């Protein structure tokens, strides 16, 4: 109940004192933003300049990260022959066109590429066969090669 009375009478009381007070309240409304912050005009301008610079740096970093991600996606699209995406290309161009992947991502891609190349090779295919021991197969091949060399040395025709 007291709240309702205060809101009803308080608003009217402020209007009454504002009109009777003359120009004193208007002086407070003319204060600049710097004075309201408790700074001098030069400090306030420097503060605003710092804010703008920090925002520009954040935006540049954000654009760079977006371009790095777009580069990664386009790399995988090329690798797996998927259709290209125009938004990725535009993000790369916005960052300056020549975007390099972060070291960690480049390292991960390189490891994946090495694994895929290993699996694509003949030895990689043999290693994936169950019940096949590559170590023993390699030993047998080396022993056979050694036997062939010895028999070639014993041959009088060659």
C-alpha positions as CSV (number, residue, x, y, z in Angstrom):
1,X,0.0,0.0,0.0
2,X,2.8,2.4,0.9
3,X,4.4,1.6,-2.4
4,X,1.4,2.6,-4.4
5,X,1.1,5.9,-2.5
6,X,4.8,6.6,-3.0
7,X,4.6,6.0,-6.8
8,X,1.5,8.1,-7.2
9,X,2.6,11.0,-5.1
10,X,6.4,10.7,-5.8
11,X,6.0,11.2,-9.6
12,X,3.8,14.3,-9.0
13,X,6.2,15.6,-6.4
14,X,9.2,15.3,-8.8
15,X,7.3,17.2,-11.5
16,X,6.4,19.9,-9.0
17,X,10.0,20.4,-7.7
18,X,11.4,20.2,-11.2
19,X,9.2,23.1,-12.4
20,X,9.9,25.2,-9.3
21,X,13.6,24.5,-9.2
22,X,14.4,26.7,-12.2
23,X,17.6,25.9,-14.1
24,X,19.4,23.9,-11.4
25,X,18.4,20.5,-12.6
26,X,19.1,21.4,-16.2
27,X,22.7,22.0,-15.4
28,X,23.0,18.4,-14.3
29,X,21.5,17.2,-17.6
30,X,24.1,19.2,-19.6
31,X,27.1,17.3,-18.0
32,X,29.1,15.5,-20.6
33,X,29.6,11.8,-20.6
34,X,33.2,12.3,-19.5
35,X,32.1,14.2,-16.4
36,X,29.5,11.6,-15.7
37,X,32.2,8.9,-15.7
38,X,34.4,10.9,-13.4
39,X,37.1,11.5,-16.0
40,X,38.5,14.5,-17.8
41,X,37.6,15.1,-21.4
42,X,41.1,13.9,-22.6
43,X,40.9,10.7,-20.5
44,X,37.5,10.0,-21.8
45,X,38.6,10.4,-25.4
46,X,41.6,8.1,-24.8
47,X,39.3,5.6,-23.1
48,X,36.9,5.6,-26.1
49,X,39.9,5.2,-28.5
50,X,41.1,2.2,-26.6
51,X,37.6,0.7,-26.7
52,X,37.5,1.1,-30.5
53,X,41.0,-0.4,-31.0
54,X,40.2,-3.4,-28.8
55,X,37.0,-4.0,-30.7
56,X,38.8,-3.8,-34.0
57,X,41.4,-6.3,-32.7
58,X,38.7,-8.7,-31.5
59,X,36.9,-8.4,-34.9
60,X,40.2,-9.1,-36.8
61,X,40.9,-12.2,-34.6
62,X,37.4,-13.4,-35.1
63,X,37.6,-13.0,-38.8
64,X,41.0,-14.8,-38.9
65,X,39.5,-17.7,-36.9
66,X,36.5,-17.9,-39.2
67,X,38.8,-17.9,-42.2
68,X,41.0,-20.7,-40.7
69,X,37.9,-22.8,-40.2
70,X,36.7,-22.1,-43.7
71,X,40.2,-23.1,-45.0
72,X,40.0,-26.4,-43.1
73,X,36.5,-27.1,-44.5
74,X,37.5,-26.3,-48.0
75,X,40.6,-28.6,-47.6
76,X,38.3,-31.5,-46.6
77,X,35.9,-30.7,-49.4
78,X,38.8,-30.9,-51.9
79,X,40.1,-34.0,-50.3
80,X,36.8,-35.9,-50.4
81,X,35.6,-34.3,-53.7
82,X,32.6,-32.5,-52.1
83,X,31.0,-29.5,-53.7
84,X,32.5,-26.1,-52.8
85,X,30.8,-23.6,-50.5
86,X,30.6,-20.0,-51.5
87,X,30.5,-18.7,-47.9
88,X,33.8,-20.4,-47.0
89,X,35.4,-18.8,-50.0
90,X,34.1,-15.4,-49.1
91,X,35.3,-15.8,-45.5
92,X,38.7,-16.6,-46.7
93,X,38.7,-13.6,-49.0
94,X,37.6,-11.3,-46.1
95,X,40.6,-12.4,-44.1
96,X,43.0,-11.5,-46.8
97,X,42.9,-14.5,-49.1
98,X,46.0,-16.3,-48.0
99,X,45.0,-18.1,-44.7
100,X,47.2,-20.7,-43.1
101,X,45.9,-23.3,-40.8
102,X,46.9,-23.3,-37.2
103,X,49.8,-25.6,-36.3
104,X,47.6,-28.0,-34.4
105,X,45.1,-28.4,-37.2
106,X,47.8,-28.7,-39.8
107,X,49.5,-31.4,-37.7
108,X,46.2,-33.3,-37.3
109,X,45.6,-33.2,-41.1
110,X,49.1,-34.4,-41.8
111,X,48.7,-37.3,-39.4
112,X,45.4,-38.2,-41.0
113,X,46.9,-38.1,-44.5
114,X,49.8,-40.3,-43.4
115,X,47.4,-42.9,-42.0
116,X,45.3,-42.9,-45.1
117,X,48.4,-43.2,-47.3
118,X,49.6,-46.1,-45.2
119,X,46.3,-47.9,-45.4
120,X,46.2,-47.3,-49.2
121,X,49.6,-48.9,-49.7
122,X,50.0,-52.7,-50.3
123,X,51.6,-53.2,-46.9
124,X,48.8,-51.3,-45.3
125,X,46.2,-53.6,-47.0
126,X,48.2,-56.6,-45.9
127,X,48.4,-55.4,-42.3
128,X,44.7,-55.1,-42.2
129,X,44.2,-58.8,-43.0
130,X,43.4,-60.8,-40.0
131,X,45.8,-63.6,-39.0
132,X,48.7,-62.3,-41.0
133,X,51.9,-61.5,-39.2
134,X,53.9,-59.0,-41.2
135,X,57.0,-59.5,-39.1
136,X,57.3,-63.2,-39.9
137,X,56.4,-62.5,-43.5
138,X,59.2,-60.0,-43.7
139,X,61.7,-62.4,-42.1
140,X,60.8,-65.1,-44.6
141,X,61.2,-62.8,-47.5
142,X,64.6,-61.6,-46.3
143,X,65.7,-65.3,-45.7
144,X,64.6,-66.2,-49.3
145,X,66.4,-63.2,-50.7
146,X,69.6,-64.2,-48.8
147,X,69.3,-67.8,-50.1
148,X,68.9,-66.5,-53.7
149,X,72.1,-64.3,-53.3
150,X,74.1,-67.3,-52.0
151,X,72.9,-69.6,-54.8
152,X,73.8,-66.8,-57.3
153,X,77.3,-66.6,-55.9
154,X,77.8,-70.4,-56.2
155,X,76.6,-70.3,-59.8
156,X,79.6,-70.5,-62.2
157,X,77.8,-69.3,-65.3
158,X,77.0,-65.9,-63.8
